[in-house]
XYZ file of C-alpha atoms in Angstrom:
729
model
C 0.003 0.120 -0.048
C 3.171 2.320 0.697
C 3.987 1.825 -3.150
C 0.720 3.778 -4.220
C -0.109 7.149 -3.707
C -3.397 8.175 -2.091
C -4.695 10.766 -4.321
C -5.067 7.837 -6.800
C -6.247 4.779 -4.457
C -8.847 7.063 -3.321
C -10.822 7.384 -6.744
C -10.463 3.736 -7.336
C -13.610 2.351 -7.016
C -12.412 -1.249 -6.127
C -8.845 -1.006 -4.586
C -7.003 -4.132 -4.507
C -7.114 -6.742 -1.417
C -5.352 -5.821 1.820
C -2.649 -7.504 3.718
C -4.795 -9.574 6.470
C -4.722 -7.131 9.556
C -6.859 -7.723 13.156
C -9.551 -6.167 11.388
C -9.841 -8.598 8.508
C -8.827 -11.537 10.551
C -10.975 -13.873 12.986
C -8.871 -15.338 15.936
C -11.801 -16.658 17.767
C -11.805 -18.663 21.110
C -9.802 -21.266 18.905
C -7.154 -18.820 17.792
C -7.872 -20.282 14.113
C -7.111 -17.133 12.184
C -9.733 -17.898 9.956
C -10.031 -14.861 7.351
C -12.852 -12.376 7.963
C -13.536 -10.607 4.754
C -16.587 -7.915 4.482
C -19.448 -8.955 2.493
C -19.944 -7.208 -0.359
C -22.850 -4.431 -0.041
C -24.756 -5.568 -2.875
C -24.904 -9.235 -1.599
C -25.249 -7.924 2.001
C -28.406 -5.893 0.876
C -29.887 -8.842 -1.122
C -29.631 -11.009 1.892
C -31.244 -8.294 3.940
C -33.952 -8.052 1.559
C -34.387 -12.089 1.319
C -34.252 -12.804 4.984
C -36.217 -9.634 6.856
C -39.536 -11.200 8.483
C -42.840 -10.346 6.940
C -43.090 -7.450 9.709
C -40.222 -5.690 8.242
C -40.845 -6.929 4.663
C -38.374 -5.165 2.315
C -38.381 -7.639 -0.131
C -39.767 -7.849 -3.846
C -43.156 -6.118 -2.528
C -41.038 -3.495 -1.000
C -38.381 -0.978 -1.634
C -36.074 1.104 0.751
C -37.080 5.022 -0.113
C -39.027 7.845 0.357
C -39.619 7.557 4.045
C -41.749 4.409 3.652
C -41.320 1.055 3.074
C -44.388 -0.065 0.607
C -45.359 -3.964 1.556
C -48.764 -5.531 2.132
C -47.452 -7.063 5.386
C -46.912 -4.174 7.395
C -47.649 -0.509 7.407
C -44.768 1.685 8.102
C -44.977 4.904 7.016
C -43.071 7.867 7.947
C -41.098 5.955 10.475
C -43.934 5.925 12.821
C -45.761 2.234 13.416
C -49.636 2.616 12.728
C -52.190 -0.099 12.422
C -52.092 -2.832 14.551
C -48.298 -3.172 14.768
C -48.064 -2.526 18.455
C -45.159 -1.980 20.523
C -46.266 0.368 23.118
C -47.473 -0.648 26.738
C -49.088 -3.374 28.203
C -53.143 -3.229 27.433
C -55.785 -4.843 30.006
C -57.985 -7.370 28.362
C -61.255 -7.821 30.638
C -63.045 -11.110 29.897
C -66.836 -11.087 30.236
C -68.265 -14.523 30.391
C -70.813 -14.042 27.826
C -72.583 -17.200 27.086
C -70.072 -18.972 29.358
C -67.103 -19.292 26.863
C -64.908 -16.988 28.335
C -65.474 -18.313 31.959
C -63.121 -20.855 33.399
C -63.713 -24.667 32.379
C -64.879 -27.051 34.677
C -61.993 -29.644 35.343
C -64.169 -31.930 37.760
C -67.315 -32.057 39.083
C -70.888 -31.129 37.891
C -71.442 -28.592 35.306
C -74.242 -26.217 36.471
C -77.286 -26.363 34.223
C -77.495 -22.721 33.688
C -74.284 -22.986 31.908
C -75.209 -26.047 29.715
C -78.443 -23.832 28.956
C -75.906 -20.843 28.204
C -73.533 -22.788 25.968
C -76.548 -24.154 23.913
C -77.848 -21.115 23.453
C -74.865 -19.845 21.968
C -73.533 -22.488 20.284
C -73.106 -22.438 16.640
C -74.252 -25.750 14.703
C -72.654 -25.812 10.817
C -74.841 -28.959 10.564
C -72.690 -31.600 12.081
C -74.510 -32.010 15.481
C -76.989 -33.910 14.077
C -74.937 -37.030 13.025
C -72.927 -36.713 16.400
C -75.819 -36.698 18.221
C -77.362 -39.769 16.504
C -73.915 -41.434 16.822
C -73.685 -40.618 20.784
C -77.045 -41.811 21.052
C -76.481 -45.354 19.655
C -72.914 -45.932 20.787
C -72.963 -44.337 24.321
C -69.344 -43.428 23.752
C -68.116 -40.710 21.381
C -64.406 -39.427 20.886
C -64.296 -36.266 19.313
C -60.237 -35.442 18.349
C -59.093 -31.996 17.674
C -57.058 -29.122 18.534
C -57.353 -27.293 21.490
C -58.934 -23.939 21.452
C -61.429 -25.128 18.736
C -64.875 -25.801 20.995
C -64.274 -29.164 21.759
C -65.661 -29.601 25.178
C -68.442 -27.055 24.519
C -69.549 -29.429 21.472
C -69.345 -32.051 23.989
C -71.544 -30.435 26.573
C -73.566 -28.998 24.181
C -74.245 -33.134 22.884
C -75.011 -34.045 26.041
C -77.553 -30.984 27.128
C -79.492 -31.888 23.733
C -79.607 -35.586 24.618
C -81.131 -34.758 27.871
C -78.409 -36.321 29.692
C -78.465 -34.053 33.035
C -76.797 -34.221 35.254
C -73.427 -33.526 33.467
C -70.013 -34.344 35.229
C -66.859 -33.374 33.750
C -64.022 -36.000 34.862
C -60.471 -35.518 35.769
C -58.247 -35.147 32.723
C -55.885 -37.051 34.614
C -57.990 -40.066 34.595
C -56.083 -43.079 33.449
C -57.875 -45.166 30.522
C -57.722 -48.204 32.227
C -60.046 -46.884 35.362
C -62.099 -45.207 33.102
C -65.113 -47.385 33.644
C -64.668 -47.237 37.430
C -64.795 -43.418 36.898
C -68.621 -43.680 35.820
C -70.182 -43.905 39.129
C -72.545 -42.109 40.959
C -72.035 -39.034 42.442
C -73.674 -36.141 45.077
C -77.463 -36.808 45.020
C -77.595 -39.489 42.041
C -75.907 -41.169 39.025
C -75.017 -38.598 36.658
C -76.643 -39.220 33.038
C -73.850 -36.986 30.868
C -69.980 -37.436 31.299
C -67.318 -35.133 29.592
C -63.434 -36.116 29.917
C -61.780 -33.163 28.151
C -58.222 -33.686 27.033
C -57.704 -36.917 28.154
C -53.565 -37.510 28.734
C -52.447 -40.681 26.804
C -49.032 -41.931 26.294
C -47.084 -44.851 24.292
C -47.462 -47.037 27.748
C -51.029 -46.376 28.195
C -52.871 -45.680 25.135
C -56.989 -45.785 25.267
C -57.814 -49.203 23.596
C -61.429 -50.504 22.589
C -61.278 -52.597 25.975
C -61.462 -49.392 28.014
C -64.350 -47.964 25.852
C -66.376 -51.637 26.026
C -65.888 -51.348 29.892
C -67.256 -47.988 29.887
C -70.291 -48.534 27.460
C -71.436 -51.423 29.786
C -71.154 -49.084 32.635
C -72.973 -46.481 30.657
C -75.791 -48.970 29.547
C -76.511 -49.644 33.241
C -76.843 -45.893 34.061
C -78.575 -44.803 30.852
C -75.692 -42.398 30.467
C -73.426 -41.015 27.730
C -69.967 -40.402 27.554
C -67.784 -37.615 25.270
C -64.270 -37.932 25.437
C -62.227 -35.115 23.891
C -58.329 -35.939 22.855
C -55.698 -34.384 20.648
C -54.204 -34.901 17.214
C -51.953 -36.763 18.405
C -53.677 -38.847 21.191
C -52.444 -42.514 21.323
C -55.757 -44.747 20.329
C -55.513 -48.489 19.826
C -58.548 -49.246 17.696
C -61.019 -46.804 18.568
C -63.227 -45.009 16.317
C -62.683 -41.254 16.369
C -64.436 -38.277 14.961
C -62.503 -35.609 13.613
C -63.691 -32.311 15.245
C -64.006 -29.277 12.503
C -65.080 -26.313 14.212
C -67.352 -23.797 12.846
C -65.736 -20.611 10.988
C -65.115 -17.465 13.178
C -68.002 -15.669 11.508
C -70.551 -17.890 12.330
C -69.535 -18.360 16.170
C -69.688 -14.538 16.472
C -73.080 -14.431 14.830
C -74.295 -17.093 17.200
C -73.258 -15.475 20.216
C -74.684 -11.745 19.275
C -78.241 -13.720 18.673
C -78.347 -14.352 22.309
C -77.190 -10.913 23.082
C -79.158 -8.334 20.709
C -82.284 -8.335 18.499
C -81.705 -9.925 14.983
C -81.550 -6.379 12.864
C -78.799 -5.217 15.361
C -76.754 -8.620 15.076
C -76.979 -7.897 10.768
C -75.485 -4.501 11.844
C -72.735 -5.279 14.229
C -71.804 -7.914 11.842
C -71.052 -5.623 8.884
C -69.278 -3.166 10.844
C -65.498 -2.654 9.341
C -64.082 -3.529 12.707
C -65.757 -6.689 12.741
C -64.585 -7.685 9.241
C -60.936 -6.819 10.569
C -61.748 -9.020 13.651
C -62.834 -11.846 11.786
C -59.984 -11.512 9.197
C -57.364 -12.240 11.942
C -57.007 -15.795 14.086
C -58.631 -15.446 17.061
C -59.804 -18.292 19.772
C -63.271 -19.077 20.480
C -63.309 -17.029 24.364
C -61.729 -14.046 22.536
C -64.889 -14.245 19.814
C -67.368 -14.770 22.562
C -65.583 -11.497 24.382
C -65.831 -9.971 21.338
C -69.572 -10.103 20.919
C -69.931 -9.426 24.667
C -67.643 -5.695 23.738
C -70.026 -5.501 20.682
C -73.296 -5.146 22.584
C -71.889 -3.258 24.694
C -70.887 -0.731 21.906
C -74.322 -1.123 20.810
C -75.811 0.117 23.826
C -73.674 2.651 23.560
C -71.451 1.640 26.659
C -68.428 1.324 24.560
C -66.454 3.849 22.180
C -65.157 2.737 18.546
C -61.717 3.260 19.683
C -62.420 0.443 22.394
C -63.581 -2.125 20.011
C -60.924 -1.357 17.475
C -58.380 -2.163 20.071
C -59.922 -5.287 21.299
C -58.164 -7.854 18.547
C -54.684 -6.145 19.353
C -55.593 -6.155 23.177
C -56.422 -9.819 23.649
C -53.419 -10.672 21.246
C -50.868 -9.259 23.990
C -52.862 -10.860 26.615
C -52.117 -14.264 25.136
C -48.551 -13.709 24.818
C -48.717 -12.397 28.649
C -50.275 -15.433 29.647
C -47.359 -17.527 27.846
C -45.035 -16.504 29.641
C -46.640 -15.761 33.187
C -47.889 -19.325 33.571
C -45.997 -21.986 35.698
C -43.971 -24.254 34.554
C -46.465 -27.125 34.868
C -48.925 -25.511 32.301
C -45.926 -24.425 29.765
C -42.486 -26.045 30.050
C -39.629 -23.497 29.881
C -38.354 -25.194 26.743
C -41.434 -24.073 24.857
C -41.545 -20.708 26.082
C -37.573 -20.901 24.181
C -39.667 -22.215 21.490
C -41.867 -19.246 21.243
C -39.092 -16.723 21.236
C -37.512 -18.465 18.425
C -40.424 -18.475 16.668
C -40.817 -14.760 17.070
C -37.024 -14.034 15.960
C -37.703 -16.673 12.979
C -41.168 -16.071 11.983
C -41.983 -17.695 8.862
C -38.219 -19.153 8.882
C -37.484 -23.117 8.305
C -39.215 -24.835 11.162
C -36.133 -27.188 11.581
C -33.923 -24.230 11.862
C -36.125 -22.926 14.511
C -36.734 -25.651 16.925
C -32.796 -26.431 16.366
C -32.066 -22.564 17.585
C -34.791 -22.624 20.019
C -32.965 -25.417 21.863
C -30.084 -23.303 21.539
C -31.997 -20.598 23.570
C -33.048 -23.184 26.335
C -29.694 -24.371 26.943
C -29.008 -20.674 27.573
C -32.005 -20.128 29.442
C -31.395 -23.454 31.854
C -27.770 -21.967 32.507
C -29.273 -18.958 33.919
C -31.721 -20.354 36.275
C -28.911 -22.886 37.814
C -25.145 -22.412 36.479
C -23.936 -25.004 38.425
C -26.054 -27.617 36.338
C -24.950 -28.703 33.164
C -27.962 -27.935 30.393
C -29.634 -30.896 29.117
C -32.036 -30.591 25.961
C -33.839 -33.743 25.447
C -32.994 -35.387 21.333
C -36.729 -36.080 20.719
C -38.938 -33.693 22.232
C -42.227 -32.187 21.673
C -44.521 -33.001 18.071
C -44.502 -30.587 15.549
C -48.070 -30.259 15.437
C -48.701 -29.677 19.170
C -45.999 -27.151 19.498
C -47.545 -25.127 16.580
C -50.906 -25.205 18.275
C -49.293 -24.019 21.607
C -47.676 -21.096 19.404
C -50.943 -20.690 17.683
C -48.967 -20.767 14.568
C -49.212 -22.983 11.246
C -46.606 -24.671 9.115
C -46.559 -24.780 5.657
C -44.134 -25.341 2.159
C -42.451 -22.714 0.356
C -39.084 -21.822 -1.374
C -36.594 -20.080 0.891
C -34.277 -18.020 -1.053
C -30.253 -19.518 -0.688
C -27.132 -18.455 -2.072
C -27.932 -21.517 -4.817
C -31.311 -20.563 -5.638
C -34.859 -21.329 -4.307
C -34.887 -24.376 -2.168
C -38.421 -25.484 -1.072
C -38.725 -25.570 2.909
C -41.158 -26.521 5.753
C -42.108 -23.325 7.704
C -43.454 -22.210 10.554
C -45.307 -18.845 11.427
C -47.956 -17.410 13.954
C -51.479 -16.989 12.831
C -51.335 -13.341 13.495
C -48.099 -11.724 12.112
C -48.493 -8.930 15.355
C -47.466 -11.734 17.562
C -43.842 -11.669 16.942
C -43.369 -8.146 17.612
C -45.717 -8.321 21.221
C -43.760 -11.335 22.221
C -40.276 -9.478 21.941
C -40.798 -6.607 23.312
C -42.577 -8.315 26.507
C -39.888 -11.017 26.893
C -37.207 -7.753 26.783
C -39.122 -5.622 28.832
C -41.405 -7.596 30.996
C -38.973 -10.252 31.976
C -35.372 -8.903 32.370
C -34.061 -11.956 33.771
C -34.273 -13.630 30.397
C -32.136 -10.460 29.160
C -28.070 -12.519 29.651
C -29.719 -15.736 27.991
C -31.359 -14.075 25.071
C -28.233 -11.801 24.624
C -26.077 -14.642 24.844
C -28.247 -16.278 22.210
C -27.876 -13.687 20.093
C -24.180 -13.373 19.753
C -24.456 -16.844 18.723
C -26.590 -16.207 16.174
C -24.569 -13.201 14.913
C -21.790 -15.623 14.476
C -23.884 -18.129 12.593
C -22.569 -18.970 8.895
C -26.141 -18.588 7.585
C -27.295 -15.270 6.144
C -30.749 -15.905 7.689
C -29.996 -16.916 10.781
C -27.433 -13.318 11.218
C -30.448 -11.002 9.156
C -32.568 -12.745 12.045
C -30.718 -11.877 14.944
C -30.487 -7.950 13.404
C -34.363 -7.933 13.040
C -34.998 -8.957 16.567
C -32.230 -6.684 17.984
C -34.265 -3.908 15.656
C -37.317 -4.766 17.969
C -35.731 -4.857 21.248
C -34.179 -1.388 20.129
C -37.642 0.040 18.821
C -38.657 -1.133 22.788
C -35.648 0.166 24.982
C -32.729 1.808 22.291
C -30.413 2.442 25.477
C -30.239 -1.198 26.541
C -29.944 -2.869 23.101
C -27.458 0.143 21.993
C -25.102 -0.878 25.172
C -26.059 -4.775 25.486
C -25.732 -5.612 21.819
C -25.327 -3.110 18.907
C -22.488 -1.510 20.446
C -20.081 -4.385 21.040
C -21.257 -5.437 17.524
C -20.256 -2.333 15.867
C -17.064 -2.172 17.504
C -16.095 -5.880 16.897
C -13.072 -6.735 14.841
C -14.915 -8.857 12.918
C -16.787 -7.779 9.843
C -19.927 -10.070 9.983
C -20.741 -8.769 13.584
C -20.229 -5.076 12.311
C -22.598 -6.372 9.544
C -25.224 -7.659 11.619
C -25.030 -4.093 13.766
C -25.890 -2.565 10.164
C -28.567 -4.457 9.706
C -29.911 -4.082 13.253
C -29.856 -0.206 12.947
C -31.267 0.004 9.629
C -34.293 -2.250 10.562
C -34.362 -0.454 13.303
C -35.242 2.541 11.579
C -37.583 1.525 9.093
C -39.551 -0.005 12.139
C -39.698 3.706 13.758
C -36.685 3.491 16.087
C -36.085 7.195 16.839
C -32.456 8.561 16.626
C -30.782 6.339 14.262
C -29.449 8.945 11.842
C -28.146 10.854 15.003
C -26.400 7.880 16.178
C -24.953 7.313 12.501
C -23.995 10.752 11.739
C -21.995 10.661 15.398
C -20.146 7.427 14.310
C -19.675 8.970 10.352
C -16.842 11.650 12.127
C -15.832 8.928 14.989
C -11.895 8.055 15.294
C -13.004 4.710 15.441
C -13.041 2.939 11.759
C -15.110 0.236 12.845
C -17.999 2.766 13.717
C -17.282 4.770 10.317
C -17.673 1.450 8.717
C -21.082 0.743 10.170
C -22.542 3.897 9.534
C -21.699 4.172 5.730
C -23.169 0.503 5.442
C -26.009 1.661 7.104
C -26.644 5.101 5.778
C -26.565 3.385 2.320
C -29.593 1.188 3.182
C -31.687 4.093 4.974
C -30.399 7.003 3.062
C -32.758 7.080 0.173
C -35.466 8.386 2.784
C -33.088 11.196 3.574
C -30.262 11.359 0.528
C -29.029 15.057 1.564
C -28.532 13.711 5.019
C -26.724 10.303 4.310
C -24.329 12.067 1.380
C -23.500 14.550 3.391
C -22.226 12.314 6.068
C -20.455 10.314 3.281
C -18.629 13.023 2.100
C -17.571 13.978 5.832
C -16.238 10.582 6.353
C -14.510 10.645 3.076
C -13.014 13.777 4.079
C -11.415 12.122 7.064
C -9.633 10.105 5.218
C -7.536 13.052 3.770
C -6.529 14.427 7.358
C -2.986 13.144 7.024
C -1.764 12.541 3.596
C 1.798 12.369 4.812
C 1.429 8.912 5.922
C 0.270 7.061 2.720
C 0.264 3.567 5.142
C -2.506 5.157 7.191
C -4.780 5.952 4.293
C -7.850 3.517 4.499
C -8.397 1.454 1.493
C -11.126 -0.711 2.854
C -13.140 2.511 4.036
C -12.736 3.913 0.385
C -14.347 1.096 -1.025
C -17.362 0.987 1.403
C -17.924 4.997 1.084
C -17.908 4.226 -2.977
C -20.305 1.231 -2.946
C -22.540 3.411 -0.124
C -22.489 6.042 -3.130
C -23.180 3.643 -5.808
C -26.158 2.108 -3.805
C -27.791 5.605 -3.371
C -27.494 6.105 -6.737
C -29.582 3.004 -7.640
C -31.982 3.582 -4.881
C -35.645 5.434 -5.346
C -34.088 8.543 -4.304
C -31.539 8.281 -7.925
C -32.465 11.760 -9.052
C -32.017 13.390 -5.898
C -28.664 11.927 -4.955
C -27.474 12.193 -8.706
C -28.248 16.076 -8.553
C -26.163 16.063 -5.305
C -23.309 14.248 -6.560
C -23.193 16.971 -9.745
C -23.442 20.055 -7.338
C -20.681 19.112 -4.777
C -18.394 17.234 -7.235
C -15.765 19.971 -6.930
C -16.203 20.707 -3.667
C -12.723 19.116 -2.552
C -10.414 15.984 -3.755
C -12.317 13.610 -1.422
C -15.376 14.500 -2.636
C -14.685 14.705 -5.713
C -13.036 11.260 -5.697
C -16.040 9.730 -3.993
C -18.631 10.965 -6.241
C -16.487 9.636 -9.431
C -15.974 5.855 -7.824
C -19.676 6.118 -6.516
C -20.589 6.565 -10.097
C -18.207 4.010 -11.900
C -19.339 1.284 -9.094
C -22.987 1.942 -9.658
C -22.018 1.794 -13.794
C -21.229 -1.761 -13.318
C -24.315 -2.937 -12.237
C -27.223 -4.602 -14.290
C -31.067 -4.737 -13.743
C -30.186 -8.351 -13.144
C -26.994 -9.635 -12.543
C -28.107 -13.380 -12.986
C -28.946 -12.416 -16.776
C -25.635 -11.737 -19.221
C -27.692 -10.026 -21.515
C -29.747 -7.354 -19.335
C -29.182 -3.824 -19.533
C -27.101 -1.935 -17.085
C -28.971 -0.167 -14.263
C -27.533 3.486 -14.967
C -27.856 2.573 -18.784
C -31.312 1.918 -18.461
C -32.157 4.997 -16.250
C -30.581 7.118 -18.925
C -32.694 5.786 -21.595
C -36.102 6.255 -19.869
C -34.795 9.801 -18.682
C -33.894 11.398 -21.698
C -37.301 9.912 -23.242
C -39.186 11.442 -20.466
C -36.970 14.830 -21.086
C -35.899 14.576 -17.384
C -33.110 16.561 -16.190
C -31.302 12.971 -15.230
C -30.604 12.354 -18.427
C -28.242 15.278 -18.512
C -26.700 14.649 -15.117
C -25.702 11.219 -16.201
C -23.908 12.401 -19.292
C -22.377 15.234 -17.080
C -20.779 12.390 -14.593
C -19.762 10.012 -17.791
C -17.653 12.949 -19.017
C -16.048 13.434 -15.908
C -15.058 9.969 -14.963
C -13.795 10.094 -18.344
C -11.788 13.111 -18.347
C -10.463 12.193 -14.683
C -7.161 10.890 -15.029
C -7.485 8.730 -11.636
C -10.365 6.952 -13.160
C -10.349 7.010 -16.745
C -9.255 3.495 -17.001
C -12.168 2.361 -14.677
C -14.401 4.054 -16.076
C -13.699 2.826 -19.749
C -13.306 -1.051 -18.341
C -17.343 -0.054 -17.266
C -18.086 1.261 -21.039
C -16.371 -1.821 -22.354
C -18.402 -3.981 -20.329
C -21.560 -1.941 -21.537
C -20.776 -2.758 -25.367
C -20.213 -6.300 -24.707
C -23.786 -6.277 -23.301
C -25.210 -4.268 -26.352
C -23.671 -6.716 -28.796
C -26.247 -9.228 -26.821
C -28.787 -6.783 -26.422
C -30.444 -4.708 -28.832
C -32.210 -2.485 -26.270
C -29.066 -1.989 -24.313
C -27.666 -1.084 -27.983
C -30.319 1.551 -29.036
C -29.682 3.123 -25.208
C -25.792 3.097 -25.839
C -26.370 5.247 -28.968
C -28.127 7.671 -27.677
C -26.210 7.847 -24.729
C -22.482 8.220 -26.603
C -23.299 11.257 -28.497
C -23.821 13.137 -25.180
C -20.668 12.133 -24.136
C -18.580 13.997 -26.665
C -17.894 17.611 -26.519
C -14.455 18.033 -27.078
C -11.630 16.468 -29.388
C -10.376 14.611 -26.758
C -13.309 12.936 -25.555
C -13.687 11.825 -29.177
C -10.489 10.644 -29.296
C -10.940 8.432 -26.261
C -14.132 6.944 -27.349
C -13.555 6.440 -30.485
C -9.915 4.625 -29.381
C -11.800 2.446 -27.565
C -14.727 1.273 -30.225
C -12.074 0.748 -32.713
C -9.866 -1.240 -30.549
C -11.624 -2.954 -27.905
C -11.684 -7.218 -28.423
C -14.450 -9.442 -28.195
C -15.383 -11.530 -24.986
C -12.983 -13.909 -23.643
C -10.803 -12.871 -26.721
C -13.169 -13.096 -29.275
C -13.054 -10.918 -32.340
C -13.979 -7.363 -31.812
C -17.788 -7.306 -31.432
C -19.706 -6.061 -34.592
C -21.623 -3.552 -32.305
C -18.698 -1.737 -31.931
C -18.469 -0.539 -35.487
C -21.939 0.358 -35.494
C -21.755 2.734 -32.072
C -18.651 4.101 -33.649
C -21.086 5.669 -36.411
C -23.069 7.550 -33.907
C -20.085 9.855 -32.343
C -20.185 13.378 -33.775
C -17.832 14.330 -35.936
C -14.639 16.602 -34.955
């Protein structure tokens, strides 16, 4: 590096590789000396776009720029979170026991008759209850299999009520299958005529078998009684006839509850409300639907405001999230809580990856609970369906973008996309004792070799920063930003970028401070981050990049101190801004400040040449160069950008330090034009605008007359045709 003059290297868009130093070599815990190379800005941006969660959708349906991230998953406008993306404080949800569904379930003992009547009055029958009633009357025993929170037990109680099998007793769910018949005995004042055994616990060693049901049926015949057993989808059964329970739709359940509360005309009016349609479009459990019906009833009576009705869906969801983490260990195991946190971080990601990393978090949580014990994780644990059911999530197949192309994966996501943001906020602020384990987990994720994992670590920290910026900065982001490893700094870049996109205040202020920092690692992070968030504030971003460039020229007497890596970062950041939705404003700024000083001149020209090397589709060798396509569109529309692009082209071609790189980029354009007629037409329109002096004519004509073809092939024929477009001198 000492053999090169700083004035020349500063204008090089792609300086030669450096010798390894402490910032390019990873020593790690093992001292392996593994090379730690900075990922180029284009690949890093692609990974961020491909792997960000849907609540921060910046992919094909969204772009950085204009102060708004346009997408159909969230509404993040003007850096303010709107709609139902909620990161605020706790909202209380009061459950009203309308129609009995939201009241606590009876775990054992007789069900009050008044409750049975309320349930029957508000039950939504989609036409299947008649067949179930006949089967129960004939067989005496009915086994309903389905997911929890889908109304299985309510259906069981309603069936017995319609049969007139009163009184109805609920049996303890821990009843062993072998002792089922013994539990069907007289209780209280007389024998029960209806029994419900909800969520029967079965295991591989103690399945529910046909002999158990035969013995129970004999006892039921003696008592003239009936029994309904509800089990989960994964219950262990042997030779047992099972009815698969399919719950009615949310709209049917809501209408059924409203009919018991208000007049029929009012039911129609309440169902037609936009807020009702929004509520039904979400994933809500039956008890929440029952509570919403009660709230609508109070709204119709003028007791509840429109705002309270609109906030109910979000509030009930947050209440569910709070319940997950406030329950004791006997209700929700710590391993399941770790899975919920991992799913919040990897919402919409591959299930196997989420489960793998949730077990990693589980080990950190166990270590927090008892540092003296060796954390143990069961190799074979909870079934997928059961885990997803607990999390109110779903599994599905979808392509995942990888460096080798799309790969089909089985993924998992919350049924309601708002859960991930709420959950991460709650864990970070409501359970600070979990912070050490969560921080260690995030640090491991930042070291992972998979771009998806690193990106989700960044998106998780972005949510934490939106909730508690000082803690997130001090505990996570700043240690990454000051790391000697580029991969850590890149996660810090993505964390700050995504934090800004979800409305975290003061991110530009942080980047401004880091742009002028004496720590080159912080300057690197600031340059990368401004390249990503800059399109919504191009003037501020470019000003920060110019200031950072000037710091490189503070001491030109020491060539070894000249930071070539930072030169490339600033150049790439400028190029990325030039190709962003704010390209016209960025182009005008570059032209305006081109001759401010040596550092800014080099930054502007280097960024422009780098931008000229990009194609609209890098995977298609015949696709148009992005800047050339921009020029063609601007020239057709009569936009000032056309003159600006030609002006910068003349500047880079006429600069003694950037001429070689500009001619290389132009040579690439000619080779693409040989394969693409559209590129040829656009280049034929641009080239005459680059000739205003005999020197410019000589430079371009020499290129077109002498350039070889691809890989030493004969000169491309398009070069001769383009030569004729140059104006005579």
